[in-house]
Amino acid sequence: FQSMLDHWAIDQLFPIVPLHRLDERPTRRGTIVDITCDSDGKVDQFISNEGEQRFLELHATTGEPYYLGIFLTGAYQDILGDMHNLFGRVNEVHVYADEEEPGNFYIEKTIAGTTVTEAVSLVQYFPSDLKKRMDSIIRERVRSKQIRPTQGVAFLDRYSKGLEEYTYYNYWDASFRVENAPSEETPSTKTAAAKAPGINGATT
C-alpha cells in the first residue's frame, strides 16, 4: 500500500472513513484490497469506537465513485512509499480549515502525482524507446492483417497518451475501445475492447 506501508509492515492501524455521504447510515461491511511489493494485500483491521474491528462500515454503491480517506499517515509513510511498486507519488492537496470559507475549509495547493513516464524513466525505460518498440509491434500486426492501419494509429496514440498519465489505475476513466477490431469469431465487424501495454500502470 503506497500511502500506509506500516499497516502491512508492522500492523499499524490508520483511521479509514468514507469522505462523503456522511449524513447516511452505512448499510454495508467491507475490507480493502490492494497490492504490496510482493503480494496481494488487504486491510481487514480497522479502528472503531469500540476498539478494533475486522470490517469497515460502508454505504451501498450506486454506480458513482465512492471515496475513502486514510488519515494520520504523515510524511514518514509518504517518504517510505514514494516509489513503492514504481507507482510514485499520489495526487496531493493541502487543505486548511477556515471558518470564513464555504464548508469551513479551502484548498491551498494541489500537487500532481507521478506520471508513467517519470516512474519508468527512473529505472532506465525511456518514453522514446518504449514508443519505438510499440510502433514496431503495431506495424507487424498491421502487416499480418491482425489490425487495420487506422487501428494501429489509435493504439499508438493511446499508448503515447498513457505514458503521460497518472500511474494509478482510474476505474472511472479506464476504458479504451477500438471499433470493428478483428476477433477470432469473425474477421471484420465485431467490436472489441482493447488496451495497449503499459497504460494505467507503471509496472507493466
PDB file of C-alpha atoms in Angstrom:
ATOM      1  CA  PHE A   1       0.000   0.000   0.000  1.00  0.00           C
ATOM      2  CA  GLN A   2       1.593   3.197  -1.249  1.00  0.00           C
ATOM      3  CA  SER A   3       0.342   5.539   1.480  1.00  0.00           C
ATOM      4  CA  MET A   4       0.319   3.232   4.508  1.00  0.00           C
ATOM      5  CA  LEU A   5       3.279   0.876   4.336  1.00  0.00           C
ATOM      6  CA  ASP A   6       3.418   0.423   8.090  1.00  0.00           C
ATOM      7  CA  HIS A   7      -0.034  -1.175   8.026  1.00  0.00           C
ATOM      8  CA  TRP A   8       1.302  -4.350   6.438  1.00  0.00           C
ATOM      9  CA  ALA A   9       4.860  -3.937   7.734  1.00  0.00           C
ATOM     10  CA  ILE A  10       4.179  -3.583  11.473  1.00  0.00           C
ATOM     11  CA  ASP A  11       0.355  -3.870  11.708  1.00  0.00           C
ATOM     12  CA  GLN A  12      -0.127  -0.184  12.457  1.00  0.00           C
ATOM     13  CA  LEU A  13      -3.747   0.960  12.217  1.00  0.00           C
ATOM     14  CA  PHE A  14      -4.721   4.179  10.454  1.00  0.00           C
ATOM     15  CA  PRO A  15      -8.159   5.819  10.627  1.00  0.00           C
ATOM     16  CA  ILE A  16     -10.069   4.991   7.428  1.00  0.00           C
ATOM     17  CA  VAL A  17     -13.514   6.506   6.844  1.00  0.00           C
ATOM     18  CA  PRO A  18     -15.802   7.500   3.955  1.00  0.00           C
ATOM     19  CA  LEU A  19     -15.283  11.069   2.766  1.00  0.00           C
ATOM     20  CA  HIS A  20     -18.862  11.716   1.681  1.00  0.00           C
ATOM     21  CA  ARG A  21     -22.451  10.586   2.291  1.00  0.00           C
ATOM     22  CA  LEU A  22     -21.755  11.200   5.964  1.00  0.00           C
ATOM     23  CA  ASP A  23     -25.417  12.039   6.557  1.00  0.00           C
ATOM     24  CA  GLU A  24     -26.382   8.475   5.538  1.00  0.00           C
ATOM     25  CA  ARG A  25     -26.238   5.419   7.749  1.00  0.00           C
ATOM     26  CA  PRO A  26     -23.766   2.802   6.413  1.00  0.00           C
ATOM     27  CA  THR A  27     -25.503  -0.422   5.371  1.00  0.00           C
ATOM     28  CA  ARG A  28     -22.549  -2.481   4.147  1.00  0.00           C
ATOM     29  CA  ARG A  29     -19.453  -4.012   5.686  1.00  0.00           C
ATOM     30  CA  GLY A  30     -16.244  -4.455   3.749  1.00  0.00           C
ATOM     31  CA  THR A  31     -12.475  -4.688   3.660  1.00  0.00           C
ATOM     32  CA  ILE A  32      -9.908  -3.053   1.370  1.00  0.00           C
ATOM     33  CA  VAL A  33      -7.615  -4.853  -1.071  1.00  0.00           C
ATOM     34  CA  ASP A  34      -4.535  -3.578  -2.862  1.00  0.00           C
ATOM     35  CA  ILE A  35      -1.061  -4.817  -3.779  1.00  0.00           C
ATOM     36  CA  THR A  36       2.161  -4.798  -1.790  1.00  0.00           C
ATOM     37  CA  CYS A  37       5.642  -5.074  -3.280  1.00  0.00           C
ATOM     38  CA  ASP A  38       5.488  -8.875  -3.400  1.00  0.00           C
ATOM     39  CA  SER A  39       1.882  -9.998  -2.922  1.00  0.00           C
ATOM     40  CA  ASP A  40      -1.777  -9.132  -2.876  1.00  0.00           C
ATOM     41  CA  GLY A  41      -2.517  -7.032   0.170  1.00  0.00           C
ATOM     42  CA  LYS A  42      -5.543  -6.256   2.266  1.00  0.00           C
ATOM     43  CA  VAL A  43      -6.748  -4.125   5.134  1.00  0.00           C
ATOM     44  CA  ASP A  44      -9.045  -6.088   7.421  1.00  0.00           C
ATOM     45  CA  GLN A  45      -8.359  -4.417  10.760  1.00  0.00           C
ATOM     46  CA  PHE A  46      -9.994  -1.053  11.385  1.00  0.00           C
ATOM     47  CA  ILE A  47     -10.338   1.474  14.183  1.00  0.00           C
ATOM     48  CA  SER A  48     -13.828   1.813  15.655  1.00  0.00           C
ATOM     49  CA  ASN A  49     -15.463   3.444  18.667  1.00  0.00           C
ATOM     50  CA  GLU A  50     -15.231   0.086  20.434  1.00  0.00           C
ATOM     51  CA  GLY A  51     -11.590  -0.563  19.600  1.00  0.00           C
ATOM     52  CA  GLU A  52     -10.609  -2.720  16.625  1.00  0.00           C
ATOM     53  CA  GLN A  53     -12.919  -4.467  14.172  1.00  0.00           C
ATOM     54  CA  ARG A  54     -12.388  -6.654  11.098  1.00  0.00           C
ATOM     55  CA  PHE A  55     -14.598  -4.678   8.753  1.00  0.00           C
ATOM     56  CA  LEU A  56     -15.258  -1.113   7.649  1.00  0.00           C
ATOM     57  CA  GLU A  57     -18.788   0.273   7.685  1.00  0.00           C
ATOM     58  CA  LEU A  58     -19.634   1.493   4.177  1.00  0.00           C
ATOM     59  CA  HIS A  59     -22.543   2.667   2.054  1.00  0.00           C
ATOM     60  CA  ALA A  60     -24.166   0.776  -0.806  1.00  0.00           C
ATOM     61  CA  THR A  61     -22.692   1.993  -4.088  1.00  0.00           C
ATOM     62  CA  THR A  62     -24.879   3.480  -6.797  1.00  0.00           C
ATOM     63  CA  GLY A  63     -22.527   3.391  -9.781  1.00  0.00           C
ATOM     64  CA  GLU A  64     -20.832   6.637  -8.767  1.00  0.00           C
ATOM     65  CA  PRO A  65     -17.290   6.985  -7.345  1.00  0.00           C
ATOM     66  CA  TYR A  66     -17.080   6.152  -3.644  1.00  0.00           C
ATOM     67  CA  TYR A  67     -14.239   7.814  -1.765  1.00  0.00           C
ATOM     68  CA  LEU A  68     -12.441   6.758   1.405  1.00  0.00           C
ATOM     69  CA  GLY A  69      -9.906   8.778   3.356  1.00  0.00           C
ATOM     70  CA  ILE A  70      -6.847   7.332   5.114  1.00  0.00           C
ATOM     71  CA  PHE A  71      -5.730   9.655   7.895  1.00  0.00           C
ATOM     72  CA  LEU A  72      -2.646  10.281  10.065  1.00  0.00           C
ATOM     73  CA  THR A  73      -0.258   8.699   7.553  1.00  0.00           C
ATOM     74  CA  GLY A  74       2.068  11.704   7.600  1.00  0.00           C
ATOM     75  CA  ALA A  75       5.372  12.458   5.929  1.00  0.00           C
ATOM     76  CA  TYR A  76       7.059   9.264   7.127  1.00  0.00           C
ATOM     77  CA  GLN A  77       4.686   6.982   5.218  1.00  0.00           C
ATOM     78  CA  ASP A  78       4.945   9.325   2.253  1.00  0.00           C
ATOM     79  CA  ILE A  79       8.739   9.016   2.131  1.00  0.00           C
ATOM     80  CA  LEU A  80       8.702   5.247   2.671  1.00  0.00           C
ATOM     81  CA  GLY A  81       6.278   4.707  -0.167  1.00  0.00           C
ATOM     82  CA  ASP A  82       7.493   7.364  -2.591  1.00  0.00           C
ATOM     83  CA  MET A  83       8.448   4.887  -5.347  1.00  0.00           C
ATOM     84  CA  HIS A  84       6.897   1.773  -3.847  1.00  0.00           C
ATOM     85  CA  ASN A  85       5.853  -0.627  -6.654  1.00  0.00           C
ATOM     86  CA  LEU A  86       7.047   2.054  -9.107  1.00  0.00           C
ATOM     87  CA  PHE A  87       3.757   3.890  -8.697  1.00  0.00           C
ATOM     88  CA  GLY A  88       5.361   7.044  -7.321  1.00  0.00           C
ATOM     89  CA  ARG A  89       3.642   9.886  -5.534  1.00  0.00           C
ATOM     90  CA  VAL A  90      -0.123  10.080  -5.281  1.00  0.00           C
ATOM     91  CA  ASN A  91      -2.008  13.252  -6.163  1.00  0.00           C
ATOM     92  CA  GLU A  92      -1.899  15.566  -3.164  1.00  0.00           C
ATOM     93  CA  VAL A  93      -3.833  18.566  -1.883  1.00  0.00           C
ATOM     94  CA  HIS A  94      -3.089  20.878   1.033  1.00  0.00           C
ATOM     95  CA  VAL A  95      -6.337  21.597   2.873  1.00  0.00           C
ATOM     96  CA  TYR A  96      -6.687  24.272   5.544  1.00  0.00           C
ATOM     97  CA  ALA A  97      -9.530  24.809   7.997  1.00  0.00           C
ATOM     98  CA  ASP A  98     -11.062  28.285   7.832  1.00  0.00           C
ATOM     99  CA  GLU A  99     -14.432  29.151   9.332  1.00  0.00           C
ATOM    100  CA  GLU A 100     -14.837  32.068   6.919  1.00  0.00           C
ATOM    101  CA  GLU A 101     -14.666  29.852   3.816  1.00  0.00           C
ATOM    102  CA  PRO A 102     -17.557  27.811   2.339  1.00  0.00           C
ATOM    103  CA  GLY A 103     -17.551  24.432   4.045  1.00  0.00           C
ATOM    104  CA  ASN A 104     -15.131  25.832   6.634  1.00  0.00           C
ATOM    105  CA  PHE A 105     -12.051  24.899   4.599  1.00  0.00           C
ATOM    106  CA  TYR A 106     -10.091  25.816   1.498  1.00  0.00           C
ATOM    107  CA  ILE A 107      -7.551  24.058  -0.727  1.00  0.00           C
ATOM    108  CA  GLU A 108      -4.269  25.950  -0.645  1.00  0.00           C
ATOM    109  CA  LYS A 109      -2.315  23.864  -3.137  1.00  0.00           C
ATOM    110  CA  THR A 110      -2.657  20.827  -5.393  1.00  0.00           C
ATOM    111  CA  ILE A 111       0.350  18.679  -6.333  1.00  0.00           C
ATOM    112  CA  ALA A 112       0.109  16.274  -9.257  1.00  0.00           C
ATOM    113  CA  GLY A 113       1.247  12.700  -8.703  1.00  0.00           C
ATOM    114  CA  THR A 114       3.887  10.802 -10.655  1.00  0.00           C
ATOM    115  CA  THR A 115       3.292  10.073 -14.333  1.00  0.00           C
ATOM    116  CA  VAL A 116       4.107   6.761 -16.010  1.00  0.00           C
ATOM    117  CA  THR A 117       6.947   8.458 -17.910  1.00  0.00           C
ATOM    118  CA  GLU A 118       8.514   9.776 -14.703  1.00  0.00           C
ATOM    119  CA  ALA A 119       8.247   6.421 -12.956  1.00  0.00           C
ATOM    120  CA  VAL A 120       9.682   4.187 -15.683  1.00  0.00           C
ATOM    121  CA  SER A 121      12.451   6.676 -16.528  1.00  0.00           C
ATOM    122  CA  LEU A 122      13.860   6.144 -13.036  1.00  0.00           C
ATOM    123  CA  VAL A 123      14.594   2.516 -13.963  1.00  0.00           C
ATOM    124  CA  GLN A 124      16.046   3.330 -17.395  1.00  0.00           C
ATOM    125  CA  TYR A 125      12.941   2.774 -19.519  1.00  0.00           C
ATOM    126  CA  PHE A 126      12.586   5.886 -21.637  1.00  0.00           C
ATOM    127  CA  PRO A 127       9.427   7.004 -23.469  1.00  0.00           C
ATOM    128  CA  SER A 128      11.128   7.420 -26.852  1.00  0.00           C
ATOM    129  CA  ASP A 129      12.367   3.815 -26.746  1.00  0.00           C
ATOM    130  CA  LEU A 130       9.044   2.466 -25.499  1.00  0.00           C
ATOM    131  CA  LYS A 131       7.157   4.249 -28.277  1.00  0.00           C
ATOM    132  CA  LYS A 132       9.542   2.879 -30.921  1.00  0.00           C
ATOM    133  CA  ARG A 133       9.091  -0.655 -29.602  1.00  0.00           C
ATOM    134  CA  MET A 134       5.323  -0.274 -29.537  1.00  0.00           C
ATOM    135  CA  ASP A 135       5.348   1.198 -33.044  1.00  0.00           C
ATOM    136  CA  SER A 136       7.344  -1.803 -34.274  1.00  0.00           C
ATOM    137  CA  ILE A 137       4.873  -4.235 -32.686  1.00  0.00           C
ATOM    138  CA  ILE A 138       1.903  -2.398 -34.179  1.00  0.00           C
ATOM    139  CA  ARG A 139       3.444  -2.296 -37.668  1.00  0.00           C
ATOM    140  CA  GLU A 140       3.989  -6.048 -37.521  1.00  0.00           C
ATOM    141  CA  ARG A 141       0.350  -6.572 -36.530  1.00  0.00           C
ATOM    142  CA  VAL A 142      -0.758  -4.380 -39.427  1.00  0.00           C
ATOM    143  CA  ARG A 143       1.430  -6.303 -41.890  1.00  0.00           C
ATOM    144  CA  SER A 144      -0.038  -9.594 -40.673  1.00  0.00           C
ATOM    145  CA  LYS A 145      -3.545  -8.092 -41.010  1.00  0.00           C
ATOM    146  CA  GLN A 146      -4.369  -8.653 -37.350  1.00  0.00           C
ATOM    147  CA  ILE A 147      -5.371  -4.993 -37.121  1.00  0.00           C
ATOM    148  CA  ARG A 148      -6.052  -2.259 -39.653  1.00  0.00           C
ATOM    149  CA  PRO A 149      -3.727   0.740 -40.088  1.00  0.00           C
ATOM    150  CA  THR A 150      -6.240   3.135 -38.528  1.00  0.00           C
ATOM    151  CA  GLN A 151      -6.495   0.869 -35.503  1.00  0.00           C
ATOM    152  CA  GLY A 152      -2.716   0.814 -35.223  1.00  0.00           C
ATOM    153  CA  VAL A 153      -2.652   4.604 -35.207  1.00  0.00           C
ATOM    154  CA  ALA A 154      -5.309   4.640 -32.466  1.00  0.00           C
ATOM    155  CA  PHE A 155      -3.371   2.121 -30.367  1.00  0.00           C
ATOM    156  CA  LEU A 156      -0.106   4.064 -30.628  1.00  0.00           C
ATOM    157  CA  ASP A 157      -1.816   7.362 -29.870  1.00  0.00           C
ATOM    158  CA  ARG A 158      -3.469   5.909 -26.761  1.00  0.00           C
ATOM    159  CA  TYR A 159      -0.215   4.289 -25.664  1.00  0.00           C
ATOM    160  CA  SER A 160       1.651   7.593 -26.019  1.00  0.00           C
ATOM    161  CA  LYS A 161      -1.006   9.426 -24.023  1.00  0.00           C
ATOM    162  CA  GLY A 162      -0.910   6.709 -21.379  1.00  0.00           C
ATOM    163  CA  LEU A 163       2.772   7.369 -20.760  1.00  0.00           C
ATOM    164  CA  GLU A 164       1.906  10.921 -19.719  1.00  0.00           C
ATOM    165  CA  GLU A 165      -0.896   9.879 -17.396  1.00  0.00           C
ATOM    166  CA  TYR A 166      -1.071   9.111 -13.699  1.00  0.00           C
ATOM    167  CA  THR A 167       0.422   5.757 -12.671  1.00  0.00           C
ATOM    168  CA  TYR A 168      -2.594   4.755 -10.593  1.00  0.00           C
ATOM    169  CA  TYR A 169      -5.499   2.892 -12.138  1.00  0.00           C
ATOM    170  CA  ASN A 170      -8.590   5.029 -12.636  1.00  0.00           C
ATOM    171  CA  TYR A 171     -11.639   2.797 -12.831  1.00  0.00           C
ATOM    172  CA  TRP A 172     -13.886   5.647 -13.918  1.00  0.00           C
ATOM    173  CA  ASP A 173     -11.783   6.546 -16.963  1.00  0.00           C
ATOM    174  CA  ALA A 174     -10.082   3.286 -17.884  1.00  0.00           C
ATOM    175  CA  SER A 175     -11.958   2.076 -20.953  1.00  0.00           C
ATOM    176  CA  PHE A 176     -10.279   2.096 -24.336  1.00  0.00           C
ATOM    177  CA  ARG A 177     -12.276   0.668 -27.215  1.00  0.00           C
ATOM    178  CA  VAL A 178     -11.312   0.075 -30.805  1.00  0.00           C
ATOM    179  CA  GLU A 179     -14.297  -0.187 -33.084  1.00  0.00           C
ATOM    180  CA  ASN A 180     -14.558  -3.091 -35.530  1.00  0.00           C
ATOM    181  CA  ALA A 181     -11.403  -4.808 -34.314  1.00  0.00           C
ATOM    182  CA  PRO A 182     -10.992  -8.324 -35.788  1.00  0.00           C
ATOM    183  CA  SER A 183     -11.799 -11.233 -33.498  1.00  0.00           C
ATOM    184  CA  GLU A 184     -11.453 -14.997 -33.697  1.00  0.00           C
ATOM    185  CA  GLU A 185     -15.221 -15.311 -34.168  1.00  0.00           C
ATOM    186  CA  THR A 186     -15.499 -13.046 -37.204  1.00  0.00           C
ATOM    187  CA  PRO A 187     -12.725 -11.322 -39.130  1.00  0.00           C
ATOM    188  CA  SER A 188     -14.369  -7.974 -39.584  1.00  0.00           C
ATOM    189  CA  THR A 189     -17.228  -6.199 -37.887  1.00  0.00           C
ATOM    190  CA  LYS A 190     -17.118  -7.290 -34.244  1.00  0.00           C
ATOM    191  CA  THR A 191     -16.455  -4.564 -31.689  1.00  0.00           C
ATOM    192  CA  ALA A 192     -13.627  -5.442 -29.357  1.00  0.00           C
ATOM    193  CA  ALA A 193     -12.259  -3.768 -26.284  1.00  0.00           C
ATOM    194  CA  ALA A 194      -8.511  -3.311 -26.380  1.00  0.00           C
ATOM    195  CA  LYS A 195      -5.890  -1.996 -24.015  1.00  0.00           C
ATOM    196  CA  ALA A 196      -2.391  -1.040 -25.054  1.00  0.00           C
ATOM    197  CA  PRO A 197       0.506  -2.331 -22.926  1.00  0.00           C
ATOM    198  CA  GLY A 198       1.802  -0.004 -20.261  1.00  0.00           C
ATOM    199  CA  ILE A 199      -1.338   2.104 -19.853  1.00  0.00           C
ATOM    200  CA  ASN A 200      -2.701   2.903 -16.364  1.00  0.00           C
ATOM    201  CA  GLY A 201       0.225   1.375 -14.514  1.00  0.00           C
ATOM    202  CA  ALA A 202       3.969   1.778 -14.462  1.00  0.00           C
ATOM    203  CA  THR A 203       4.627  -1.837 -13.544  1.00  0.00           C
ATOM    204  CA  THR A 204       3.720  -3.318 -16.934  1.00  0.00           C
TER     205      THR A 204
END
